[in-house]
PDB file of C-alpha atoms and ligand atoms in Angstrom:
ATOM      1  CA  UNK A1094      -4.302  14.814  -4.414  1.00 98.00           C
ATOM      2  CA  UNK A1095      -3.605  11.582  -6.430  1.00 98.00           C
ATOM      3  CA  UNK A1096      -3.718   8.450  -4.875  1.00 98.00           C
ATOM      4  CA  UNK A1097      -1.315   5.640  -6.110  1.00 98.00           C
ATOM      5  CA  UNK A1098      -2.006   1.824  -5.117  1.00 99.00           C
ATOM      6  CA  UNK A1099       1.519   0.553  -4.757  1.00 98.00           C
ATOM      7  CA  UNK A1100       2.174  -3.307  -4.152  1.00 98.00           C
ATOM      8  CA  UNK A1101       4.155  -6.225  -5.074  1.00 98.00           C
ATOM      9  CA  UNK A1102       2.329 -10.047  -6.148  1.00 98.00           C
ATOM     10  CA  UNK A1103       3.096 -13.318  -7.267  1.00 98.00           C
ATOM     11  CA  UNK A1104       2.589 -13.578 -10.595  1.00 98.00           C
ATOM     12  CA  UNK A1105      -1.160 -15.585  -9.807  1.00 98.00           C
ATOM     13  CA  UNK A1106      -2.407 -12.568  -7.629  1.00 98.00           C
ATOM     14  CA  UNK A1107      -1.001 -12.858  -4.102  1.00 98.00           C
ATOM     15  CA  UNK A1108       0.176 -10.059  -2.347  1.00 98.00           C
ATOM     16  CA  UNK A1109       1.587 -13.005   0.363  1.00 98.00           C
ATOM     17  CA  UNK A1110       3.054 -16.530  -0.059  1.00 98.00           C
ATOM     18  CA  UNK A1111       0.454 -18.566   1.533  1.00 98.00           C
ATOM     19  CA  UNK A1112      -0.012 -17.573   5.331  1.00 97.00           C
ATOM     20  CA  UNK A1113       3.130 -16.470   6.069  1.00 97.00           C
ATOM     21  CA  UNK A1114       2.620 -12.168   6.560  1.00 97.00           C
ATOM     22  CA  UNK A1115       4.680  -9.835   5.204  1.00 96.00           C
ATOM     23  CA  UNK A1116       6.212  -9.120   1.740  1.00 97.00           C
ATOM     24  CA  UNK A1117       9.522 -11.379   2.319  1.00 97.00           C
ATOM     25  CA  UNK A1118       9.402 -12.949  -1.055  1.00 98.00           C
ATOM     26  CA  UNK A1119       9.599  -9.280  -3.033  1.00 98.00           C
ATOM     27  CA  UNK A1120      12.587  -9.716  -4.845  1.00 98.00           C
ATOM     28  CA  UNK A1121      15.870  -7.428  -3.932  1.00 98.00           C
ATOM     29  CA  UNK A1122      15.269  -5.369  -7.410  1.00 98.00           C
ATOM     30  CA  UNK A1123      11.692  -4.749  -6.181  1.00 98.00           C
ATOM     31  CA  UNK A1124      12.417  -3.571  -2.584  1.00 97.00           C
ATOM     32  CA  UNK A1125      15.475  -1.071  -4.431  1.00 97.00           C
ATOM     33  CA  UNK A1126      12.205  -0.089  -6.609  1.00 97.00           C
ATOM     34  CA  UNK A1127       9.642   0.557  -3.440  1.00 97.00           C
ATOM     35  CA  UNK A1128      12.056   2.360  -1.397  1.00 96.00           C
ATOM     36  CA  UNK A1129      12.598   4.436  -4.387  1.00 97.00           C
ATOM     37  CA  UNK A1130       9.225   5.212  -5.633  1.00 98.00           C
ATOM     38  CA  UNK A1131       8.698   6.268  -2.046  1.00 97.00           C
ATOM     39  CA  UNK A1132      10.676   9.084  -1.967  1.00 96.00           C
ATOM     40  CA  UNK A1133       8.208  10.908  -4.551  1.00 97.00           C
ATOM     41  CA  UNK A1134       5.201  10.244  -2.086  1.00 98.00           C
ATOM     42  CA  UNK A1135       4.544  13.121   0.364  1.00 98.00           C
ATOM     43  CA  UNK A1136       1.839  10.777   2.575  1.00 98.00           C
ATOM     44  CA  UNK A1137       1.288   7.379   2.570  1.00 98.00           C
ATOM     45  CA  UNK A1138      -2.203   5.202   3.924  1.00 98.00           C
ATOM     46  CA  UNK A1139      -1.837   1.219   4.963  1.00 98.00           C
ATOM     47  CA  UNK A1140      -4.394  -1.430   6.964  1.00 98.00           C
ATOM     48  CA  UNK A1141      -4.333  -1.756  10.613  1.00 98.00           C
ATOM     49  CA  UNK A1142      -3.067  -5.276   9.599  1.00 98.00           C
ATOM     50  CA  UNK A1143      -0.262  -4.223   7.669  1.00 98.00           C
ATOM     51  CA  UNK A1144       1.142  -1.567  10.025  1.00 98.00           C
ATOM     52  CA  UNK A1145       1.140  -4.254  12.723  1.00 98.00           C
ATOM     53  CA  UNK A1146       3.274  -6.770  10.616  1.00 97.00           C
ATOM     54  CA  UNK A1147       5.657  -4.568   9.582  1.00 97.00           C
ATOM     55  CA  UNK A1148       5.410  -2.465  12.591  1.00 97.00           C
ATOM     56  CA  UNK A1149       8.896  -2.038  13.399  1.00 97.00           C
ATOM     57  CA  UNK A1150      10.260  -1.229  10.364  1.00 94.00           C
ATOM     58  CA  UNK A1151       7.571   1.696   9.703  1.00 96.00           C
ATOM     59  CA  UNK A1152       8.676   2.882  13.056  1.00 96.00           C
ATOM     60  CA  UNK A1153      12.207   2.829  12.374  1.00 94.00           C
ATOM     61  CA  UNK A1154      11.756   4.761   9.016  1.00 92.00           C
ATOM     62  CA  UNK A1155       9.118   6.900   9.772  1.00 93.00           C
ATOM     63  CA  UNK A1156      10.010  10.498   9.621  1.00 92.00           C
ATOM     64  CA  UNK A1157       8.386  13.905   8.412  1.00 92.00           C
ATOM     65  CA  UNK A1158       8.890  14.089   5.032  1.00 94.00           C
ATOM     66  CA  UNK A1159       6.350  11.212   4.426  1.00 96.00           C
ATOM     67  CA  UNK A1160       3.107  11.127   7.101  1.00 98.00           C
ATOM     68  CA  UNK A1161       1.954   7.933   7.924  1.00 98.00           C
ATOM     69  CA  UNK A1162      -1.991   7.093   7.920  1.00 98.00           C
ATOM     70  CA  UNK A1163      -3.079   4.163   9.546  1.00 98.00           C
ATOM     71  CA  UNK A1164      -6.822   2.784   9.234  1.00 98.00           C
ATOM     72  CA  UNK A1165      -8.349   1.119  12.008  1.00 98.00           C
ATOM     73  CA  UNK A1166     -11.005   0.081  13.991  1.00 98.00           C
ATOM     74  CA  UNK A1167     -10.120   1.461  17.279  1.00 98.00           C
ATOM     75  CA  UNK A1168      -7.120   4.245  16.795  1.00 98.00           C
ATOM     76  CA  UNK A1169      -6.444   3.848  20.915  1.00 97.00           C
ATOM     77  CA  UNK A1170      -5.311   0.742  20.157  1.00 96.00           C
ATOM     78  CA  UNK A1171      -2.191   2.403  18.759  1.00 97.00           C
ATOM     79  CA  UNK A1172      -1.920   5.685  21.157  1.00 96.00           C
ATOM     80  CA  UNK A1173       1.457   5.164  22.401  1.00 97.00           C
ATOM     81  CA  UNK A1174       2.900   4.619  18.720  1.00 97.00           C
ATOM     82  CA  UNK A1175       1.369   8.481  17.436  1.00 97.00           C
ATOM     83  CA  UNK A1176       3.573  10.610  15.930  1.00 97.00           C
ATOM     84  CA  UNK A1177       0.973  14.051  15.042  1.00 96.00           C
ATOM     85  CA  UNK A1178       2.479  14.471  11.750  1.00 96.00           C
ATOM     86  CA  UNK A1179       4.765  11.497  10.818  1.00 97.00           C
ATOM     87  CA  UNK A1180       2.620   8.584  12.149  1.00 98.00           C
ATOM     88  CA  UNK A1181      -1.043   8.909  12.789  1.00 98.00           C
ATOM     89  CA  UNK A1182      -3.985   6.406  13.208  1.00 98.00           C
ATOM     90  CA  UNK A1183      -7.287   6.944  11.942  1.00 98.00           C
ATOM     91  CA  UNK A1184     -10.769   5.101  12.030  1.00 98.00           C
ATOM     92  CA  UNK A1185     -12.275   7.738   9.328  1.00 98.00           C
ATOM     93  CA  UNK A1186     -14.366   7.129   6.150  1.00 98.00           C
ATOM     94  CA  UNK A1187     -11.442   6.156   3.094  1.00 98.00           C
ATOM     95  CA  UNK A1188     -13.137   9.283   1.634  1.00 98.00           C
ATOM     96  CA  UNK A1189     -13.361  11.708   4.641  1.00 98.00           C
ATOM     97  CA  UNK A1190      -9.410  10.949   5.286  1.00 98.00           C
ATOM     98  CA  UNK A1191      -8.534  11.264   1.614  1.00 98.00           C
ATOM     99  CA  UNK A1192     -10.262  14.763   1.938  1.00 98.00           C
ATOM    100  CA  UNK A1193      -8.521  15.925   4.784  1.00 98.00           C
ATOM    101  CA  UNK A1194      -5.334  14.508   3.586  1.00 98.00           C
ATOM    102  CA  UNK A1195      -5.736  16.701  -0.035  1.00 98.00           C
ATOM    103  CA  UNK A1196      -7.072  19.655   2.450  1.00 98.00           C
ATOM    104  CA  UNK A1197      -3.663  19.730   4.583  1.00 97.00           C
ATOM    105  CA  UNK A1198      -1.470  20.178   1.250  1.00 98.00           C
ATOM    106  CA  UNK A1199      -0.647  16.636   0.424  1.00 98.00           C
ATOM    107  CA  UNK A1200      -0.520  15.693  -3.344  1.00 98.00           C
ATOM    108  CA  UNK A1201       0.951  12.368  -3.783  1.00 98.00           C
ATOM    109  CA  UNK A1202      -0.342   9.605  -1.620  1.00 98.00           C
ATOM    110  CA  UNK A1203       0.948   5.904  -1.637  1.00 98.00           C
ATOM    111  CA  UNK A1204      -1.631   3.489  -0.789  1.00 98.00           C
ATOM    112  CA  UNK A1205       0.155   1.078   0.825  1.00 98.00           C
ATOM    113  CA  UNK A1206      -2.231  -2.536   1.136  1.00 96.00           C
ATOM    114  CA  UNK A1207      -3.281  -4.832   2.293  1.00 98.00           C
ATOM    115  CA  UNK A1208      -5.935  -6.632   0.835  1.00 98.00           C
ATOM    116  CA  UNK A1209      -8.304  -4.608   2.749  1.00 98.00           C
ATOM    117  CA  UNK A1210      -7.518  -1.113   1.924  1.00 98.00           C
ATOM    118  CA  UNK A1211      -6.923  -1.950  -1.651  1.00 98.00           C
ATOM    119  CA  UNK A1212     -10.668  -3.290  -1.867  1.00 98.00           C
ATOM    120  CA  UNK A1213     -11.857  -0.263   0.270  1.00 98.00           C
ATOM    121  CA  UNK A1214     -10.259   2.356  -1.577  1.00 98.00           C
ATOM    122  CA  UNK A1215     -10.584   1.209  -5.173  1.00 98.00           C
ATOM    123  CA  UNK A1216     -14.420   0.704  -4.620  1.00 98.00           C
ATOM    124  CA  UNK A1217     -14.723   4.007  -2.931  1.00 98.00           C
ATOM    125  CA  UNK A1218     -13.313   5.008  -6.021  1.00 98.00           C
ATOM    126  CA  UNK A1219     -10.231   6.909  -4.685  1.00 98.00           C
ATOM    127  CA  UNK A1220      -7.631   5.174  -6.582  1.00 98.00           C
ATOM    128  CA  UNK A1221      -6.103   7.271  -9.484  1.00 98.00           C
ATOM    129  CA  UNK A1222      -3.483   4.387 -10.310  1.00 98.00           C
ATOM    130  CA  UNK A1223      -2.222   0.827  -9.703  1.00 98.00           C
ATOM    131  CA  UNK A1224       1.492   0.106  -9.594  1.00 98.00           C
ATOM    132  CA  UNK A1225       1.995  -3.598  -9.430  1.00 98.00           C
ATOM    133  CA  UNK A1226       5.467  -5.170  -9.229  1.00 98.00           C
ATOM    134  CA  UNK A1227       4.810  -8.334 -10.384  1.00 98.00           C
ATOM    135  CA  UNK A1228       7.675 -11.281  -9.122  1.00 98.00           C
ATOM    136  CA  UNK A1229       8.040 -14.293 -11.214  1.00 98.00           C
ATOM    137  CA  UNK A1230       6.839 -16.629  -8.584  1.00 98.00           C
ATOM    138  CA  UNK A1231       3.307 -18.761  -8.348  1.00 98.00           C
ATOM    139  CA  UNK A1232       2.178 -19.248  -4.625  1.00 98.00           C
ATOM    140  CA  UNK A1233      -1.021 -21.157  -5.236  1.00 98.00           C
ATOM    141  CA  UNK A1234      -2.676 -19.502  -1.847  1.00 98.00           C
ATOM    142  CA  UNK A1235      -1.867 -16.605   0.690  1.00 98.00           C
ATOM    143  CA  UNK A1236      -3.275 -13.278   0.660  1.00 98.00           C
ATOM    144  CA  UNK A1237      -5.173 -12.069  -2.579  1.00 98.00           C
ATOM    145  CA  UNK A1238      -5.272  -8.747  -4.114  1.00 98.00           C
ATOM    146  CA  UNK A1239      -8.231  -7.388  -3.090  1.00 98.00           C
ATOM    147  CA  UNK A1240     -10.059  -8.621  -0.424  1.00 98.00           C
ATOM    148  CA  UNK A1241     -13.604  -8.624  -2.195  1.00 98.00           C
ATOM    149  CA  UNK A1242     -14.975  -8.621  -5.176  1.00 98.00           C
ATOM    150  CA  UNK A1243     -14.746  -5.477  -7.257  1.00 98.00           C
ATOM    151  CA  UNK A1244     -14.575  -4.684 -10.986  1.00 97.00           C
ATOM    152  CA  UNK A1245     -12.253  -2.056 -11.780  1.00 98.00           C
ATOM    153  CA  UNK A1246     -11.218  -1.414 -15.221  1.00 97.00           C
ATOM    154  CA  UNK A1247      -7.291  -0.565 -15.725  1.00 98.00           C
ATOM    155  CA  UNK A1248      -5.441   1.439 -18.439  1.00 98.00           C
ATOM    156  CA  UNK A1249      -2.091   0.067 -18.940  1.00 98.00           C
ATOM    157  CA  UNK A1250       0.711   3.261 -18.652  1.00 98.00           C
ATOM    158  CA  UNK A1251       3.757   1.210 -18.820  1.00 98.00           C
ATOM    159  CA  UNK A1252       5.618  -2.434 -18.199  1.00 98.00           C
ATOM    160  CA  UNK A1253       9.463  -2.087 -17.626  1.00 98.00           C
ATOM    161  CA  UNK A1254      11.766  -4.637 -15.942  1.00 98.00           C
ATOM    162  CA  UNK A1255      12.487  -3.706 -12.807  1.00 98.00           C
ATOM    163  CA  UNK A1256      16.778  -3.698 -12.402  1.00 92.00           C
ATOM    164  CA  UNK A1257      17.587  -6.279 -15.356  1.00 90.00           C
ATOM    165  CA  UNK A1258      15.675  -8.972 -12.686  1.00 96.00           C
ATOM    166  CA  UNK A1259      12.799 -11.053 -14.210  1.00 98.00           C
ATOM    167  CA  UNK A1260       9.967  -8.665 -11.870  1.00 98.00           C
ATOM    168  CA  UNK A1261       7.727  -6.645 -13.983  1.00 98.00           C
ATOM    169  CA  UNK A1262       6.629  -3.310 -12.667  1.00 98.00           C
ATOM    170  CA  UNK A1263       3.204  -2.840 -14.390  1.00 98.00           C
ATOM    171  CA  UNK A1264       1.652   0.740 -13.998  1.00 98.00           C
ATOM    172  CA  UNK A1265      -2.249   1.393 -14.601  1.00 98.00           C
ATOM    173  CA  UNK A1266      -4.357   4.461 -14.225  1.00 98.00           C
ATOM    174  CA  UNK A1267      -7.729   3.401 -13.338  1.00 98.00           C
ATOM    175  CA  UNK A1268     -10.257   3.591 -15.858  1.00 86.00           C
TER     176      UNK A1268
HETATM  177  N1  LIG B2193       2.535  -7.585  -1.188  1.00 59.50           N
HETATM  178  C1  LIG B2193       2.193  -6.345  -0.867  1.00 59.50           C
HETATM  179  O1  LIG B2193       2.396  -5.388  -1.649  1.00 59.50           O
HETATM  180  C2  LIG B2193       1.585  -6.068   0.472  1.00 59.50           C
HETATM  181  C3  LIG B2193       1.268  -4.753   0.821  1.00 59.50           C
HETATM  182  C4  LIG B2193       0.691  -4.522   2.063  1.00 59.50           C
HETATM  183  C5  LIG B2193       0.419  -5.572   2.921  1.00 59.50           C
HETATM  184  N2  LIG B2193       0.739  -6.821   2.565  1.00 59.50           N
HETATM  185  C6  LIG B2193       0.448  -7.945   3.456  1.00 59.50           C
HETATM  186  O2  LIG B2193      -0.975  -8.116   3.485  1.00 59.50           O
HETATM  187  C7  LIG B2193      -1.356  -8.582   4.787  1.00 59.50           C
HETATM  188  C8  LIG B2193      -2.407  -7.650   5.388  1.00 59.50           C
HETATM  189  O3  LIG B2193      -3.479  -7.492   4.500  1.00 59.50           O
HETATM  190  P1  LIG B2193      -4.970  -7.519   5.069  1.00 59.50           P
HETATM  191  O4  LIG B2193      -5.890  -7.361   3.913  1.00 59.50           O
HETATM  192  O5  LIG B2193      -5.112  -8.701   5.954  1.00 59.50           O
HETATM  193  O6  LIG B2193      -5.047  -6.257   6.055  1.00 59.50           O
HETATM  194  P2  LIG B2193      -4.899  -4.680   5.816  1.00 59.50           P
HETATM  195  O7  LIG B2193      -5.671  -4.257   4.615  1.00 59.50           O
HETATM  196  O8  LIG B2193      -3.483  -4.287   5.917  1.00 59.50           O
HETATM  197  O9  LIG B2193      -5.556  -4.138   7.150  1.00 59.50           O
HETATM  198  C9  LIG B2193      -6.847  -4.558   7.556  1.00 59.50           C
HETATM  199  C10 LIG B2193      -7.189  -3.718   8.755  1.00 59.50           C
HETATM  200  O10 LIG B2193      -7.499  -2.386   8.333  1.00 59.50           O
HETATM  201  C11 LIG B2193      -8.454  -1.837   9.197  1.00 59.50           C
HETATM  202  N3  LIG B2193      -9.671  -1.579   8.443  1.00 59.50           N
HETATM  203  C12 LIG B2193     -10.191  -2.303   7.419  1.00 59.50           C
HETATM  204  N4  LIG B2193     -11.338  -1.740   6.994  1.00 59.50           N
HETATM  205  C13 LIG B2193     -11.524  -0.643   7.770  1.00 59.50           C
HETATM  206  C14 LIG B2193     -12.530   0.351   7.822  1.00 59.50           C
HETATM  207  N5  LIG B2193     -13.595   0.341   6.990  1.00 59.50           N
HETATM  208  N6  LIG B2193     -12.425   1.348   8.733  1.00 59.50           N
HETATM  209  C15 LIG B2193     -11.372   1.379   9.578  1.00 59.50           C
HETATM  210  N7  LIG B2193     -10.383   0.457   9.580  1.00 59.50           N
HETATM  211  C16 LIG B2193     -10.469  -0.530   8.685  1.00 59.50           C
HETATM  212  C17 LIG B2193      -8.693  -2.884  10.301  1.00 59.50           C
HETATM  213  O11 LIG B2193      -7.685  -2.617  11.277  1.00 59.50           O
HETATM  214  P3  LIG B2193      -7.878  -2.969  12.841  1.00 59.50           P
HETATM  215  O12 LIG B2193      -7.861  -4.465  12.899  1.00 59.50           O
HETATM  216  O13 LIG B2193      -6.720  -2.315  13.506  1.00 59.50           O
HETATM  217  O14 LIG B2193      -9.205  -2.382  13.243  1.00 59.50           O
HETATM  218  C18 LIG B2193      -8.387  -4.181   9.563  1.00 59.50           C
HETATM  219  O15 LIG B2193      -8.061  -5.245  10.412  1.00 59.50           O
HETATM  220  C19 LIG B2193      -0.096  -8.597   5.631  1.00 59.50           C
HETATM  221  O16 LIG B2193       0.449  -9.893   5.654  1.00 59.50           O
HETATM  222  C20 LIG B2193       0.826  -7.661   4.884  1.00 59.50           C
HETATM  223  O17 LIG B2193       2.186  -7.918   5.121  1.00 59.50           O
HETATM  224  C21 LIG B2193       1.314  -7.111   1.348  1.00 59.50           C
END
């Protein structure tokens, strides 16, 4: 199964605009582009964070065709939003649920941030590429990439415009 990072920054590394959560200042061509790319992913992993910032939205889209992985702490937290199959929490090793994920059939997974998952998967080593929409826009502060250090070296695939907009989607395979 290959795992794809997929996220959207200012153009000095934030994946937010200061502390304000959520991906609100992705530009329109980018969210046309993520909702897109999507589509091609058959299961998808985010933070415990992440899924409870953008909670209702990833309950109003989720559906079958794309399962859901959540990473937390303490999976009873969430019991009552479980879907077996279409939304499902987890507390398991990044490696142990990559594993089980590949075992069940799935071959494209969309890691899905934050800062926390990016920095535990790509030091675990279980990210095959980076897909970085980058938006034309310098925050200063918020939310950086990866929530640790790390050195990870990147292999540049392709940089394309995203929709005639001034975003650059920038795709790596990791090195
Ligand atoms: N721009 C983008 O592309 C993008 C993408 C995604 C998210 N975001 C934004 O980034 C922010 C969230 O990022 P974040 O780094 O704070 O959080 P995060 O990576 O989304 O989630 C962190 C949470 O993941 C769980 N977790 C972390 N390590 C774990 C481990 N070893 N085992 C089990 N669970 C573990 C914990 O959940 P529990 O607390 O439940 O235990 C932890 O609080 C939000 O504002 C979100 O909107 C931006």
């Amino acid at each position: 199964m290959r795992v794809t990072l997929i996220a959207v920054q200012s153009l000095d590394g934030f994946i937010t605009k200061h502390d304000e959560p959520g991906t609100a200042f992705a530009s329109t061509a980018d969210q046309i582009h993520f909702a897109r790319t999507l589509q091609s992913f058959d299961c998808s992993v985010l933070g415990g964070e992440t899924y409870r910032v953008s909670r209702e939205r990833i309950r109003t889209h989720a559906a079958p065709t794309r399962r859901r992985m959540v990473l937390t702490r303490d999976p009873a937290q969430f019991i009552s939003d479980a879907a077996p199959g279409v939304l499902e929490f987890t507390s398991e090793a990044p490696v142990e649920l990559v594993r089980r994920l590949a075992a069940s059939g799935h071959r494209e997974c969309a890691l899905l941030g934050g800062a926390q998952l990016h920095h535990l998967f790509l030091t675990a080593r279980l990210v095959d590429r980076v897909w970085v929409t980058i938006e034309p826009r310098l925050f200063g502060n918020g939310t950086a990439f990866l929530s640790g250090p790390a050195d990870v070296s990147l292999g540049l695939e392709s940089v394309e415009r995203l929709g005639g907009s001034d975003a650059l989607l920038v795709k790596y395979l990791v090195g």
